[in-house]
Coordinates of N, CA and C in Angstrom, one line a residue:
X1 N 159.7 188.6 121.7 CA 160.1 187.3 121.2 C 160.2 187.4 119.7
X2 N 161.1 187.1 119.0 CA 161.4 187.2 117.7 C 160.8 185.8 116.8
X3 N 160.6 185.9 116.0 CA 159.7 185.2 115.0 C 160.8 183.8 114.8
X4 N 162.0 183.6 114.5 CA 162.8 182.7 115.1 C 162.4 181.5 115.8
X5 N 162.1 182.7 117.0 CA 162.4 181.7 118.6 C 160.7 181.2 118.7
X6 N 159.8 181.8 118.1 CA 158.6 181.6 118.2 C 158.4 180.3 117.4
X7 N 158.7 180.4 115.8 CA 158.9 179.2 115.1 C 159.3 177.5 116.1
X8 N 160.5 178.2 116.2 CA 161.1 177.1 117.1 C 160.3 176.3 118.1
X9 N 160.1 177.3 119.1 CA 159.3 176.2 119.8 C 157.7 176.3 119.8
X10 N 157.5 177.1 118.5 CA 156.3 175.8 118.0 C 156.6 174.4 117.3
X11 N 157.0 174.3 116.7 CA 158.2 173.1 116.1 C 158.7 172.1 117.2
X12 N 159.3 172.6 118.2 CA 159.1 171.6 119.4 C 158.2 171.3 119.7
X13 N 156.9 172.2 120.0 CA 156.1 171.4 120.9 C 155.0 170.8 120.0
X14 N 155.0 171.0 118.7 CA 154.3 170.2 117.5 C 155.2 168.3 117.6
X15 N 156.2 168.5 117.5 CA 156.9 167.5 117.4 C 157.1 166.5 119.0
X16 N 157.0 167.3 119.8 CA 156.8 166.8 121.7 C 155.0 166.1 121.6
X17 N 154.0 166.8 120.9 CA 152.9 166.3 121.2 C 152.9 165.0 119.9
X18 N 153.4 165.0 119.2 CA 153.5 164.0 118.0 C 153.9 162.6 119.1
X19 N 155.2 162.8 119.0 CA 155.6 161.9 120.0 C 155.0 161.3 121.3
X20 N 154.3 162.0 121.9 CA 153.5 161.3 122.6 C 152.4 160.6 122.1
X21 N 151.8 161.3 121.1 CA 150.9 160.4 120.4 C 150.8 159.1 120.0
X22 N 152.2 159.1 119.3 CA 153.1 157.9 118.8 C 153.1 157.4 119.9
X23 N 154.0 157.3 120.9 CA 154.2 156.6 122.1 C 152.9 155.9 122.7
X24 N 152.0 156.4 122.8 CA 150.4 155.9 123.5 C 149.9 155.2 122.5
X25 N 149.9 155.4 121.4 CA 149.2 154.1 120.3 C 150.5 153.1 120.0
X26 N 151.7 153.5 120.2 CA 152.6 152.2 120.0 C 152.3 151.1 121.7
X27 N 152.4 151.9 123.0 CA 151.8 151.4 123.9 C 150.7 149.9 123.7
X28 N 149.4 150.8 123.3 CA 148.0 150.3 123.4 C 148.4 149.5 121.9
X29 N 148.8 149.3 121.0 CA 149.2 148.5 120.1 C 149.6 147.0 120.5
X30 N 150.9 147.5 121.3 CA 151.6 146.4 121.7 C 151.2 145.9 123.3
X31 N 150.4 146.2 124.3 CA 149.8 145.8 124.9 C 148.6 144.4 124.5
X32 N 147.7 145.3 123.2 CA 146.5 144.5 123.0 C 147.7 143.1 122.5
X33 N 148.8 143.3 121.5 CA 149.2 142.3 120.8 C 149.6 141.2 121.5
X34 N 150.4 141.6 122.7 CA 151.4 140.5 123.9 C 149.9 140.1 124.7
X35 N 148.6 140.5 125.2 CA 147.1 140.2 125.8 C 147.3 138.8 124.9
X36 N 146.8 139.1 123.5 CA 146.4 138.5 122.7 C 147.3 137.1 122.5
X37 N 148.6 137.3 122.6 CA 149.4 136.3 122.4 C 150.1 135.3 123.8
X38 N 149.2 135.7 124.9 CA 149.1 135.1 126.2 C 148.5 134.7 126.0
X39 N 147.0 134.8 125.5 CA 145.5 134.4 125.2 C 146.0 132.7 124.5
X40 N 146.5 133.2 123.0 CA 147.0 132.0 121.8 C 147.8 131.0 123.2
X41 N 148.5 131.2 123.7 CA 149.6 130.2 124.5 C 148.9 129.3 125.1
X42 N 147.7 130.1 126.2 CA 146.8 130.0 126.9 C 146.1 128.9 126.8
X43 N 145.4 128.9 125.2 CA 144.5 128.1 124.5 C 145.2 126.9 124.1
X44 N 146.5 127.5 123.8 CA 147.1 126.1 123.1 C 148.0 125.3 123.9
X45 N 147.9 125.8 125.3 CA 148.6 124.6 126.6 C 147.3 123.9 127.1
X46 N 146.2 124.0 126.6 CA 145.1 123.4 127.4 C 145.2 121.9 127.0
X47 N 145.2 121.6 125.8 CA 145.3 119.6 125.6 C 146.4 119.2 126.3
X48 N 147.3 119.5 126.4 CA 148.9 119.2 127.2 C 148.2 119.0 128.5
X49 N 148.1 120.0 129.1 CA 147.7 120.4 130.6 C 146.4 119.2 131.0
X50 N 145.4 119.3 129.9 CA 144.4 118.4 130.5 C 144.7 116.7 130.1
X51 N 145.5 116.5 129.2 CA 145.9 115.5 129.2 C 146.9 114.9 130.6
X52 N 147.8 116.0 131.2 CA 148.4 115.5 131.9 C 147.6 115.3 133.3
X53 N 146.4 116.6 133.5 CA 145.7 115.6 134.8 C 145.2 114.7 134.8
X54 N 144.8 114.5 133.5 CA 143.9 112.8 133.2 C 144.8 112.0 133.5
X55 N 145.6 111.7 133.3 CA 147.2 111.1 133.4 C 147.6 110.9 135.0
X56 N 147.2 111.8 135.4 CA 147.2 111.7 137.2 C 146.2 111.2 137.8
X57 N 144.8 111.3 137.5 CA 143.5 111.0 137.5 C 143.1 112.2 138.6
X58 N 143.7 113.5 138.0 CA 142.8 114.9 138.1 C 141.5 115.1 137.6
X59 N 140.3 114.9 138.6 CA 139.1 115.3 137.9 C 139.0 117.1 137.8
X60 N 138.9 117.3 136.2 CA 138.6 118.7 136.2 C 137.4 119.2 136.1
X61 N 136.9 120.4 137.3 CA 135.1 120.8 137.0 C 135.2 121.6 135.9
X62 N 133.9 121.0 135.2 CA 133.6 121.7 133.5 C 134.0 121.1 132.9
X63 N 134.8 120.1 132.6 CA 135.9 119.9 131.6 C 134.9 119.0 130.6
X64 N 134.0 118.9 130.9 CA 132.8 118.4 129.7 C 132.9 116.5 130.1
X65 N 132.0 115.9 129.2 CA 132.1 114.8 129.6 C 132.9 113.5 128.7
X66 N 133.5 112.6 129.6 CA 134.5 111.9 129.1 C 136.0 112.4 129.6
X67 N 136.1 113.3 130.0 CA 137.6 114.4 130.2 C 138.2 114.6 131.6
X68 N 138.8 113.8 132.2 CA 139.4 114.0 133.4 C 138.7 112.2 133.9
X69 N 139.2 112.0 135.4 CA 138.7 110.6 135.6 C 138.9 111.6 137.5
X70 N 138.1 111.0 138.1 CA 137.5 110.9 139.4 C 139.3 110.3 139.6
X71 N 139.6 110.9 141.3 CA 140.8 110.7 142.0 C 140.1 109.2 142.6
X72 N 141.5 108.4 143.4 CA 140.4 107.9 144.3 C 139.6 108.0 145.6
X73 N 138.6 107.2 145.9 CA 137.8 107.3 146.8 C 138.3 107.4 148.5
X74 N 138.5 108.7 148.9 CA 138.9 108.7 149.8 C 138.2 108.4 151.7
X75 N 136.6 107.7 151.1 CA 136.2 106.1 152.4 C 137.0 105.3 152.4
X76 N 137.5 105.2 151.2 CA 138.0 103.4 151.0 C 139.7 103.4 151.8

């Protein structure tokens, strides 16, 4: 094997493991970032959303006190 062809594909496979490198932290980069920005959306449809079941008279469990209203009484 001539010193050439040896260079060469060291140089490939320097440049092949680079690239995957790159590729798996640009991955896990933009994974955490789009998580994260599902999260933000998440958080910020919640007053919309709990406003509109209060609006229906959706009681929501947890929703702390004063927040949601009891449906009606379904003896009556």
């Amino acid at each position: 094997m001539t010193l050439r062809l040896r260079l060469v594909l060291t140089l490939v496979l320097l440049a092949a493991g680079g690239l995957l490198v790159l590729g798996g932290v640009t991955y896990a980069t933009q994974r955490d970032f789009q998580e994260e920005r599902v999260d933000d959306q998440t958080r910020a449809a919640e007053p919309a959303l709990s406003r509109q079941l209060d609006d229906v008279g959706a009681l929501v469990p947890g929703a702390g006190p004063g927040r949601g209203r009891p449906g009606p009484d379904p003896d009556r």
